[in-house]
CSV table of C-alpha atoms in Angstrom, one decimal:
chain,number,residue,atom,x,y,z
A,243,UNK,CA,14.2,31.2,7.2
A,244,UNK,CA,12.8,34.5,5.8
A,245,UNK,CA,9.4,34.5,3.9
A,246,UNK,CA,11.6,35.7,0.7
A,247,UNK,CA,13.8,32.9,1.0
A,248,UNK,CA,11.0,30.2,1.6
A,249,UNK,CA,9.4,31.8,-1.7
A,250,UNK,CA,12.6,31.4,-3.4
A,251,UNK,CA,12.8,27.9,-2.3
A,252,UNK,CA,9.4,27.0,-3.6
A,253,UNK,CA,10.0,28.4,-6.9
A,254,UNK,CA,12.9,26.5,-7.2
A,255,UNK,CA,10.9,23.2,-6.3
A,256,UNK,CA,8.3,24.0,-8.7
A,257,UNK,CA,10.9,24.0,-11.7
A,258,UNK,CA,12.0,20.5,-10.5
A,259,UNK,CA,9.2,18.7,-9.2
A,260,UNK,CA,8.3,16.1,-12.0
A,261,UNK,CA,5.2,16.7,-13.9
A,262,UNK,CA,2.6,14.0,-14.4
A,263,UNK,CA,1.2,13.8,-17.9
A,264,UNK,CA,-0.6,10.6,-17.1
A,265,UNK,CA,-3.6,12.4,-14.8
A,266,UNK,CA,-3.9,15.9,-16.2
A,267,UNK,CA,-7.2,16.4,-14.4
A,268,UNK,CA,-6.2,15.1,-11.1
A,269,UNK,CA,-4.8,17.4,-8.3
A,270,UNK,CA,-1.2,17.9,-8.9
A,271,UNK,CA,1.2,18.4,-6.1
A,272,UNK,CA,2.5,21.4,-8.0
A,273,UNK,CA,-0.6,22.9,-6.7
A,274,UNK,CA,0.2,22.4,-3.1
A,275,UNK,CA,4.0,24.0,-3.7
A,276,UNK,CA,2.2,27.1,-5.5
A,277,UNK,CA,-0.4,27.5,-2.6
A,278,UNK,CA,2.8,27.6,-0.1
A,279,UNK,CA,4.3,29.9,-2.5
A,280,UNK,CA,1.6,32.6,-2.5
A,281,UNK,CA,0.6,32.2,1.1
A,282,UNK,CA,2.4,31.0,4.1
A,283,UNK,CA,0.4,27.9,5.8
A,284,UNK,CA,-0.7,27.8,9.2
A,285,UNK,CA,1.4,28.4,12.2
A,286,UNK,CA,2.3,25.0,13.1
A,287,UNK,CA,4.3,24.2,10.1
A,288,UNK,CA,8.1,24.3,10.1
A,289,UNK,CA,8.8,25.8,6.8
A,290,UNK,CA,12.6,24.8,6.5
A,291,UNK,CA,11.6,21.1,7.5
A,292,UNK,CA,8.9,21.0,4.7
A,293,UNK,CA,11.2,22.5,2.2
A,294,UNK,CA,14.2,20.0,3.1
A,295,UNK,CA,11.7,17.2,2.8
A,296,UNK,CA,11.0,18.3,-0.8
A,297,UNK,CA,14.6,18.6,-1.5
A,298,UNK,CA,15.2,15.2,-0.6
A,299,UNK,CA,12.5,13.8,-2.6
A,300,UNK,CA,13.7,15.5,-5.7
A,301,UNK,CA,17.2,14.3,-5.2
A,302,UNK,CA,15.9,10.6,-4.7
A,303,UNK,CA,17.7,10.5,-1.2
A,304,UNK,CA,15.6,7.7,0.1
A,305,UNK,CA,16.0,5.7,-3.0
A,306,UNK,CA,19.5,6.0,-3.0
A,307,UNK,CA,19.9,5.2,0.7
A,308,UNK,CA,17.7,1.9,0.0
A,309,UNK,CA,18.4,0.8,-3.5
A,310,UNK,CA,16.4,-2.4,-4.4
A,311,UNK,CA,18.3,-5.2,-5.9
A,312,UNK,CA,17.6,-6.9,-9.3
A,313,UNK,CA,15.5,-9.4,-7.7
A,314,UNK,CA,12.9,-7.1,-7.0
A,315,UNK,CA,13.2,-4.7,-10.4
A,316,UNK,CA,13.4,-7.9,-12.6
A,317,UNK,CA,11.4,-10.1,-10.6
A,318,UNK,CA,11.0,-14.0,-11.4
A,319,UNK,CA,7.5,-13.8,-12.5
A,320,UNK,CA,7.5,-11.1,-14.7
A,321,UNK,CA,11.2,-9.9,-15.6
A,322,UNK,CA,10.2,-7.4,-17.7
A,323,UNK,CA,7.1,-5.9,-15.5
A,324,UNK,CA,8.9,-2.6,-14.8
A,325,UNK,CA,10.4,-1.9,-18.1
A,326,UNK,CA,6.8,-2.5,-19.7
A,327,UNK,CA,5.2,-0.5,-17.6
A,328,UNK,CA,7.8,2.5,-18.0
A,329,UNK,CA,7.3,2.0,-21.9
A,330,UNK,CA,3.6,2.0,-21.3
A,331,UNK,CA,3.4,5.2,-19.0
A,332,UNK,CA,5.6,6.8,-21.9
A,333,UNK,CA,3.1,6.3,-24.5
A,334,UNK,CA,-0.2,6.3,-22.8
A,335,UNK,CA,-0.7,10.0,-22.4
A,336,UNK,CA,-0.1,10.7,-26.2
A,337,UNK,CA,-2.6,7.9,-27.3
A,338,UNK,CA,-5.7,8.7,-29.0
A,339,UNK,CA,-9.2,7.5,-28.6
A,340,UNK,CA,-8.8,5.2,-31.5
A,341,UNK,CA,-5.4,4.0,-30.4
A,342,UNK,CA,-7.1,2.9,-27.1
A,343,UNK,CA,-9.8,1.0,-28.8
A,344,UNK,CA,-7.4,-1.0,-30.6
A,345,UNK,CA,-5.0,-1.6,-27.8
A,346,UNK,CA,-7.9,-2.8,-25.9
A,347,UNK,CA,-8.9,-5.4,-28.6
A,348,UNK,CA,-5.5,-6.5,-29.1
A,349,UNK,CA,-5.4,-7.3,-25.8
A,350,UNK,CA,-8.4,-9.4,-25.6
A,351,UNK,CA,-6.3,-12.3,-27.3
A,352,UNK,CA,-2.9,-13.1,-25.6
A,353,UNK,CA,-0.8,-15.7,-27.4
A,354,UNK,CA,1.2,-17.9,-25.2
B,411,UNK,CA,-29.7,-18.8,-1.9
B,412,UNK,CA,-27.8,-16.5,0.3
B,413,UNK,CA,-30.0,-14.0,1.9
B,414,UNK,CA,-29.7,-10.3,0.9
B,415,UNK,CA,-28.7,-8.9,4.5
B,416,UNK,CA,-26.6,-9.9,7.3
B,417,UNK,CA,-28.6,-11.6,9.8
B,418,UNK,CA,-29.0,-9.9,13.3
B,419,UNK,CA,-27.5,-12.9,15.3
B,420,UNK,CA,-24.4,-13.0,12.8
B,421,UNK,CA,-23.9,-9.4,13.3
B,422,UNK,CA,-24.2,-9.5,17.2
B,423,UNK,CA,-21.8,-12.3,17.0
B,424,UNK,CA,-19.3,-10.5,14.9
B,425,UNK,CA,-19.7,-7.3,17.0
B,426,UNK,CA,-19.0,-9.6,20.4
B,427,UNK,CA,-16.0,-11.2,18.9
B,428,UNK,CA,-14.9,-7.5,18.1
B,429,UNK,CA,-15.4,-6.5,21.6
B,430,UNK,CA,-13.6,-9.5,23.2
B,431,UNK,CA,-10.8,-8.6,20.7
B,432,UNK,CA,-10.7,-5.2,21.7
B,433,UNK,CA,-11.1,-5.8,25.5
B,434,UNK,CA,-8.1,-8.4,25.1
B,435,UNK,CA,-4.8,-6.2,25.1
B,436,UNK,CA,-4.0,-6.4,21.7
B,437,UNK,CA,-0.3,-8.3,21.9
B,438,UNK,CA,-0.2,-8.3,18.2
B,439,UNK,CA,3.5,-8.6,18.7
B,440,UNK,CA,5.9,-11.5,17.1
B,441,UNK,CA,4.7,-13.9,19.7
B,442,UNK,CA,0.9,-14.1,19.1
B,443,UNK,CA,-1.1,-16.7,21.0
B,444,UNK,CA,-2.6,-19.3,19.1
B,445,UNK,CA,-6.1,-18.6,19.9
B,446,UNK,CA,-6.2,-15.1,18.8
B,447,UNK,CA,-5.2,-16.0,15.1
B,448,UNK,CA,-8.8,-17.5,14.4
B,449,UNK,CA,-11.0,-14.8,16.1
B,450,UNK,CA,-12.1,-13.1,13.0
B,451,UNK,CA,-10.9,-15.2,10.5
B,452,UNK,CA,-13.5,-17.0,8.2
B,453,UNK,CA,-11.4,-20.3,7.6
B,454,UNK,CA,-12.6,-23.6,8.8
B,455,UNK,CA,-11.0,-26.2,10.9
B,456,UNK,CA,-10.0,-28.1,8.1
B,457,UNK,CA,-7.9,-25.4,6.5
B,458,UNK,CA,-6.6,-24.7,9.8
B,459,UNK,CA,-5.1,-28.1,9.8
B,460,UNK,CA,-3.7,-27.8,6.5
B,461,UNK,CA,-1.7,-24.8,7.0
B,462,UNK,CA,1.0,-26.5,9.0
B,463,UNK,CA,3.3,-27.4,6.2
B,464,UNK,CA,3.9,-24.0,4.6
B,465,UNK,CA,7.0,-23.6,2.2
B,466,UNK,CA,6.2,-23.7,-1.1
B,467,UNK,CA,9.7,-23.8,-2.3
B,468,UNK,CA,10.5,-27.1,-4.2
B,469,UNK,CA,12.8,-28.7,-1.9
B,470,UNK,CA,15.1,-30.8,-3.9
B,471,UNK,CA,14.1,-34.6,-3.0
B,472,UNK,CA,17.0,-36.0,-1.0
B,473,UNK,CA,16.9,-39.9,-1.7
B,474,UNK,CA,16.3,-41.7,1.7
B,475,UNK,CA,19.4,-43.2,2.8
B,476,UNK,CA,17.7,-45.3,5.4
B,477,UNK,CA,15.7,-48.3,4.1
B,478,UNK,CA,14.9,-47.3,0.5
B,479,UNK,CA,12.3,-50.2,0.2
B,480,UNK,CA,10.0,-48.3,2.9
B,481,UNK,CA,7.1,-46.6,1.9
B,482,UNK,CA,7.7,-43.2,3.5
B,483,UNK,CA,3.9,-42.0,4.4
B,484,UNK,CA,5.5,-38.9,6.4
B,485,UNK,CA,6.7,-37.5,3.2
B,486,UNK,CA,3.9,-38.2,1.0
B,487,UNK,CA,1.9,-35.2,1.4
B,488,UNK,CA,4.7,-32.9,0.4
B,489,UNK,CA,5.8,-35.2,-2.6
B,490,UNK,CA,2.4,-35.4,-3.9
B,491,UNK,CA,2.4,-31.5,-3.7
B,492,UNK,CA,5.5,-31.2,-5.8
B,493,UNK,CA,3.8,-32.9,-8.8
B,494,UNK,CA,2.3,-30.4,-11.2
B,495,UNK,CA,-1.4,-31.4,-11.2
B,496,UNK,CA,-1.7,-31.7,-7.4
B,497,UNK,CA,0.7,-28.7,-6.8
B,498,UNK,CA,-2.3,-26.3,-8.5
B,499,UNK,CA,-5.0,-28.1,-6.5
B,500,UNK,CA,-3.3,-27.7,-3.1
B,501,UNK,CA,-1.3,-24.3,-3.8
B,502,UNK,CA,-4.5,-22.1,-2.9
B,503,UNK,CA,-4.7,-23.8,0.6
B,504,UNK,CA,-1.1,-23.0,1.4
B,505,UNK,CA,-1.2,-19.5,-0.1
B,506,UNK,CA,-4.6,-18.7,1.9
B,507,UNK,CA,-2.7,-19.7,4.8
B,508,UNK,CA,0.4,-17.9,4.6
B,509,UNK,CA,-1.0,-14.8,3.0
B,510,UNK,CA,-3.4,-14.4,6.1
B,511,UNK,CA,-0.5,-14.1,8.3
B,512,UNK,CA,1.0,-11.5,5.8
B,513,UNK,CA,-2.2,-9.7,5.7
B,514,UNK,CA,-2.4,-9.7,9.2
B,515,UNK,CA,1.3,-8.3,9.4
B,516,UNK,CA,-0.2,-5.4,7.1
B,517,UNK,CA,-3.6,-4.9,9.1
B,518,UNK,CA,-1.6,-5.0,12.5
B,519,UNK,CA,-0.4,-1.3,11.4
B,520,UNK,CA,-3.7,0.4,11.8
B,521,UNK,CA,-6.6,-0.7,13.4
B,522,UNK,CA,-9.7,1.2,14.6
B,523,UNK,CA,-13.1,0.8,15.8
B,524,UNK,CA,-16.3,2.8,16.5
B,525,UNK,CA,-17.2,3.0,20.3
B,526,UNK,CA,-20.9,4.2,19.6
B,527,UNK,CA,-21.6,0.9,17.7
B,528,UNK,CA,-20.7,-1.1,20.8
B,529,UNK,CA,-23.0,1.0,23.1
B,530,UNK,CA,-26.2,-0.6,24.2
B,531,UNK,CA,-28.3,0.6,22.2
B,532,UNK,CA,-25.8,1.4,19.5
B,533,UNK,CA,-25.8,4.7,18.5
B,534,UNK,CA,-24.8,6.4,15.1
B,535,UNK,CA,-21.1,6.9,14.6
B,536,UNK,CA,-19.7,10.6,14.8
B,537,UNK,CA,-18.7,12.0,11.3
B,538,UNK,CA,-16.0,14.3,10.2
B,539,UNK,CA,-16.3,17.0,7.6
B,540,UNK,CA,-16.3,14.9,4.5
B,541,UNK,CA,-19.1,12.7,6.2
B,542,UNK,CA,-17.2,10.0,6.8
B,543,UNK,CA,-17.5,7.4,10.0
B,544,UNK,CA,-14.6,8.5,12.3
B,545,UNK,CA,-13.3,6.0,14.9
B,546,UNK,CA,-10.8,5.5,17.4
B,547,UNK,CA,-7.5,4.0,16.3
B,548,UNK,CA,-4.2,2.5,17.2
B,549,UNK,CA,-0.8,2.5,15.1
B,550,UNK,CA,1.5,5.4,14.4
B,551,UNK,CA,-0.4,6.4,11.1
B,552,UNK,CA,-3.5,7.5,13.4
B,553,UNK,CA,-1.8,8.8,16.3
B,554,UNK,CA,-2.2,12.6,16.5
B,555,UNK,CA,0.8,14.7,15.4
B,556,UNK,CA,1.6,15.8,19.1
B,557,UNK,CA,2.1,12.1,19.8
B,558,UNK,CA,4.5,11.8,17.0
B,559,UNK,CA,2.2,10.2,14.7
B,560,UNK,CA,0.7,11.3,11.3
B,561,UNK,CA,-2.5,12.4,12.7
B,562,UNK,CA,-4.6,10.9,9.7
B,563,UNK,CA,-8.2,10.8,10.0
B,564,UNK,CA,-9.7,7.6,11.6
B,565,UNK,CA,-11.9,6.6,9.3
B,566,UNK,CA,-12.5,3.2,6.9
B,567,UNK,CA,-10.5,4.9,3.9
B,568,UNK,CA,-7.5,5.8,6.0
B,569,UNK,CA,-7.5,2.1,7.3
B,570,UNK,CA,-7.9,0.9,3.7
B,571,UNK,CA,-5.1,3.2,2.5
B,572,UNK,CA,-2.8,2.0,5.0
B,573,UNK,CA,-3.3,-1.6,4.7
B,574,UNK,CA,-3.2,-1.0,0.9
B,575,UNK,CA,0.2,0.8,1.2
B,576,UNK,CA,1.8,-2.4,2.9
B,577,UNK,CA,0.0,-4.8,0.7
B,578,UNK,CA,1.8,-3.2,-2.2
B,579,UNK,CA,4.9,-3.8,-0.6
B,580,UNK,CA,3.9,-7.5,0.1
B,581,UNK,CA,3.0,-7.6,-3.7
B,582,UNK,CA,6.1,-6.4,-4.8
B,583,UNK,CA,7.8,-9.0,-3.0
B,584,UNK,CA,5.6,-11.6,-4.2
B,585,UNK,CA,6.3,-11.0,-7.8
B,586,UNK,CA,9.7,-12.3,-6.9
B,587,UNK,CA,8.0,-15.8,-6.7
B,588,UNK,CA,8.3,-18.1,-9.7
B,589,UNK,CA,5.6,-17.6,-12.1
B,590,UNK,CA,3.4,-20.5,-11.5
B,591,UNK,CA,3.1,-19.6,-7.6
B,592,UNK,CA,3.1,-15.7,-7.9
B,593,UNK,CA,-0.8,-15.0,-9.2
B,594,UNK,CA,-2.3,-17.4,-6.7
B,595,UNK,CA,-0.4,-15.8,-3.8
B,596,UNK,CA,-1.3,-12.2,-5.3
B,597,UNK,CA,-4.8,-13.3,-5.2
B,598,UNK,CA,-5.1,-14.7,-1.8
B,599,UNK,CA,-3.6,-11.7,-0.3
B,600,UNK,CA,-5.9,-9.5,-1.9
B,601,UNK,CA,-8.8,-11.7,-0.9
B,602,UNK,CA,-7.7,-11.3,2.8
B,603,UNK,CA,-8.0,-7.7,2.4
B,604,UNK,CA,-11.4,-7.7,1.1
B,605,UNK,CA,-12.8,-10.1,3.7
B,606,UNK,CA,-11.4,-7.7,6.2
B,607,UNK,CA,-13.1,-4.8,4.5
B,608,UNK,CA,-16.4,-6.3,4.4
B,609,UNK,CA,-16.4,-7.3,8.0
B,610,UNK,CA,-15.3,-3.9,8.9
B,611,UNK,CA,-18.4,-2.3,6.6
B,612,UNK,CA,-20.9,-4.6,8.2
B,613,UNK,CA,-19.6,-4.3,11.8
B,614,UNK,CA,-18.5,-0.9,12.3
B,615,UNK,CA,-20.3,1.0,9.6
B,616,UNK,CA,-23.9,-0.5,9.9
B,617,UNK,CA,-23.9,-1.8,6.3
B,618,UNK,CA,-26.0,-4.7,6.3
B,619,UNK,CA,-27.1,-4.6,2.9
B,620,UNK,CA,-24.8,-6.8,0.9
B,621,UNK,CA,-25.5,-4.4,-2.4
B,622,UNK,CA,-24.1,-1.2,-0.5
B,623,UNK,CA,-21.0,-3.4,0.5
B,624,UNK,CA,-20.4,-4.6,-3.0
B,625,UNK,CA,-20.4,-1.2,-4.4
B,626,UNK,CA,-17.8,0.1,-1.9
B,627,UNK,CA,-16.0,-3.2,-2.6
B,628,UNK,CA,-15.8,-2.6,-6.2
B,629,UNK,CA,-14.7,0.8,-5.6
B,630,UNK,CA,-11.9,-0.2,-3.5
B,631,UNK,CA,-10.7,-2.7,-6.1
B,632,UNK,CA,-10.6,0.0,-8.6
B,633,UNK,CA,-8.7,1.9,-5.8
B,634,UNK,CA,-6.3,-0.7,-5.4
B,635,UNK,CA,-5.4,-1.1,-9.1
B,636,UNK,CA,-4.8,2.5,-9.7
B,637,UNK,CA,-2.6,2.3,-6.6
B,638,UNK,CA,-0.7,-0.5,-8.0
B,639,UNK,CA,0.0,1.6,-11.0
B,640,UNK,CA,1.1,4.6,-9.1
B,641,UNK,CA,3.2,3.1,-6.7
B,642,UNK,CA,4.7,1.1,-9.4
B,643,UNK,CA,5.4,4.1,-11.4
B,644,UNK,CA,6.9,5.8,-8.1
B,645,UNK,CA,9.3,2.8,-7.9
B,646,UNK,CA,10.4,3.1,-11.5
B,647,UNK,CA,10.7,6.9,-11.5
B,648,UNK,CA,12.0,7.8,-8.3
B,649,UNK,CA,11.3,9.5,-5.0
B,650,UNK,CA,9.4,12.5,-5.9
B,651,UNK,CA,7.0,10.6,-7.9
B,652,UNK,CA,6.5,7.9,-5.4
B,653,UNK,CA,5.8,10.6,-2.8
B,654,UNK,CA,3.2,12.0,-4.9
B,655,UNK,CA,1.6,9.1,-5.2
B,656,UNK,CA,1.5,8.6,-1.6
B,657,UNK,CA,0.2,12.1,-1.1
B,658,UNK,CA,-2.7,11.1,-3.8
B,659,UNK,CA,-3.8,8.1,-2.2
B,660,UNK,CA,-3.0,8.4,1.6
B,661,UNK,CA,-3.2,12.1,2.1
B,662,UNK,CA,-5.9,12.4,-0.3
B,663,UNK,CA,-4.3,14.9,-2.5
B,664,UNK,CA,-5.0,17.4,0.3
B,665,UNK,CA,-3.2,21.0,0.1
B,666,UNK,CA,-3.2,20.9,3.8
B,667,UNK,CA,-0.8,18.0,3.7
B,668,UNK,CA,2.8,18.1,5.3
B,669,UNK,CA,5.5,17.4,2.9
B,670,UNK,CA,7.7,16.2,5.8
B,671,UNK,CA,5.1,13.7,6.5
B,672,UNK,CA,4.8,12.6,3.1
B,673,UNK,CA,8.4,12.3,2.7
B,674,UNK,CA,8.3,10.2,5.9
B,675,UNK,CA,6.0,8.0,4.6
B,676,UNK,CA,8.3,7.6,1.3
B,677,UNK,CA,11.3,6.9,3.1
B,678,UNK,CA,9.6,4.3,5.1
B,679,UNK,CA,8.3,2.6,1.9
B,680,UNK,CA,11.7,2.6,0.5
B,681,UNK,CA,13.3,1.0,3.7
B,682,UNK,CA,10.5,-1.7,4.2
B,683,UNK,CA,10.8,-2.7,0.5
B,684,UNK,CA,14.5,-3.3,0.9
B,685,UNK,CA,14.0,-5.3,3.9
B,686,UNK,CA,11.4,-7.3,2.4
B,687,UNK,CA,13.9,-7.8,-0.6
B,688,UNK,CA,16.6,-8.8,1.6
B,689,UNK,CA,14.3,-11.9,3.2
B,690,UNK,CA,14.6,-15.3,1.5
B,691,UNK,CA,11.6,-16.6,-0.1
B,692,UNK,CA,11.2,-19.3,2.3
B,693,UNK,CA,10.9,-16.8,5.3
B,694,UNK,CA,8.5,-14.9,3.5
B,695,UNK,CA,6.4,-17.5,2.3
B,696,UNK,CA,6.1,-18.9,6.0
B,697,UNK,CA,4.5,-15.4,6.9
B,698,UNK,CA,7.1,-14.5,9.5
B,699,UNK,CA,6.9,-10.8,8.3
B,700,UNK,CA,6.7,-7.7,10.4
B,701,UNK,CA,7.1,-4.1,9.5
B,702,UNK,CA,9.4,-1.6,11.5
B,703,UNK,CA,7.8,1.9,12.8
B,704,UNK,CA,8.9,5.1,11.6
B,705,UNK,CA,11.9,5.7,13.8
B,706,UNK,CA,14.0,3.8,11.6
B,707,UNK,CA,14.1,6.6,8.9
B,708,UNK,CA,13.1,9.8,11.0
B,709,UNK,CA,16.8,10.6,10.8
B,710,UNK,CA,17.1,10.2,7.0
B,711,UNK,CA,13.9,12.1,6.6
B,712,UNK,CA,15.4,15.1,8.5
B,713,UNK,CA,18.7,15.2,7.0
B,714,UNK,CA,20.1,18.6,5.8
B,715,UNK,CA,19.8,18.7,1.8
B,716,UNK,CA,22.5,20.3,0.1
B,717,UNK,CA,20.1,22.4,-1.9
B,718,UNK,CA,19.0,24.3,1.3
B,719,UNK,CA,22.4,26.5,1.0
B,720,UNK,CA,22.6,26.6,-2.7
B,721,UNK,CA,22.3,29.9,-4.3
B,722,UNK,CA,19.3,30.5,-6.8
B,723,UNK,CA,19.9,31.3,-10.4
B,724,UNK,CA,17.4,32.8,-12.7
B,725,UNK,CA,16.2,29.6,-14.2
B,726,UNK,CA,15.1,28.6,-10.7
B,727,UNK,CA,13.1,31.8,-9.8
B,728,UNK,CA,11.2,31.6,-13.4
B,729,UNK,CA,7.9,30.7,-11.4
B,730,UNK,CA,8.1,34.1,-9.8
B,731,UNK,CA,8.5,36.4,-13.1
B,732,UNK,CA,5.1,38.1,-13.7
B,733,UNK,CA,3.1,36.1,-16.0
B,734,UNK,CA,4.1,36.4,-19.8
B,735,UNK,CA,1.6,38.5,-22.4
B,736,UNK,CA,-0.4,35.9,-24.4
B,737,UNK,CA,1.7,35.2,-27.6
B,738,UNK,CA,0.2,37.3,-30.8
B,739,UNK,CA,-1.5,35.2,-32.9
């Protein structure tokens, strides 16, 4: 795979890799992709293999090959665990400091 | 009042046990000789005896057809356990025993020791660039890349992250237990990890002071909670997010990490989760669980993606355009 093609592949991956709003200050995977785009990694890396692996990940190839059943995604002990988590992950980055305080105080008391 | 440090004779005893365990060939396959199970555990003999009846699923109580008036002592223990009050009293013991087996299945994936510590007299451990103690390990996670492994550094942190990954998969499966059981089982699985982590810190890393160990244990707990969140997020949102979580935790957000390795671990996780999903509660609760190696997913992780041959649109190549001039205010 030529260097030009590699760069184009990494550029495409950068547009499609999911952004992480929850951890703004942590290292992002995009940094790894951008580094590969700007400079070729050490000789042992097989570029085609790397790019292919990244494409498989954005395609959810593994999730489609091994789909989990409703037993796991709606577990008996907490049927709404994953749906609640999804909502929380959606709302959390936009919360202000005061919203966080209110949520923590509300969480102190859990009504049965 | 417990002493503040691990006494020298206890430490020597732990090290001798560790040395014996290493000298004995680690035949930790599914058929394990009974005596190795107790070697490094902290259970007493009484608890070992309690372990025998392990199933927590409530068996539908069949009325005994033979002589109804006879008082059946053989079923007394399990029948008493089915009542609500006694269940909550006995459940932790059952959970402790079964989760010990589950934890051992996780810990078997990656084990290490530091040979310098076993020498007479003990020498300081070799350190890597990040000033972490480096040891000698077993398991495909730490075998060098030339031999087909992932080539991760053999440090305490790697061991903890590999075990966390497998414990996470156990946790996902444990969530499928009924509500009154799940909490106790989660807690006991976690406890086993922390016992093992503290053992390792004291024996291999020279942390005889309880305060230092506690500091690292608290840090580990925070890592565990963060890891639960990240991997759950990956489970909900797809492979790319799960791979990013694996990259952050296992590969320490290193920009030198290979994407193919991260993808292999992600595929491995998905497959093991499905295998655990397909296991019934009874089999899982009895502790007869084992993880496969990476060979099962290697072919899938190398499969050619259709994206490799797709032509590039201008949208795809946005990143390559020169930076836009800042907008006029």
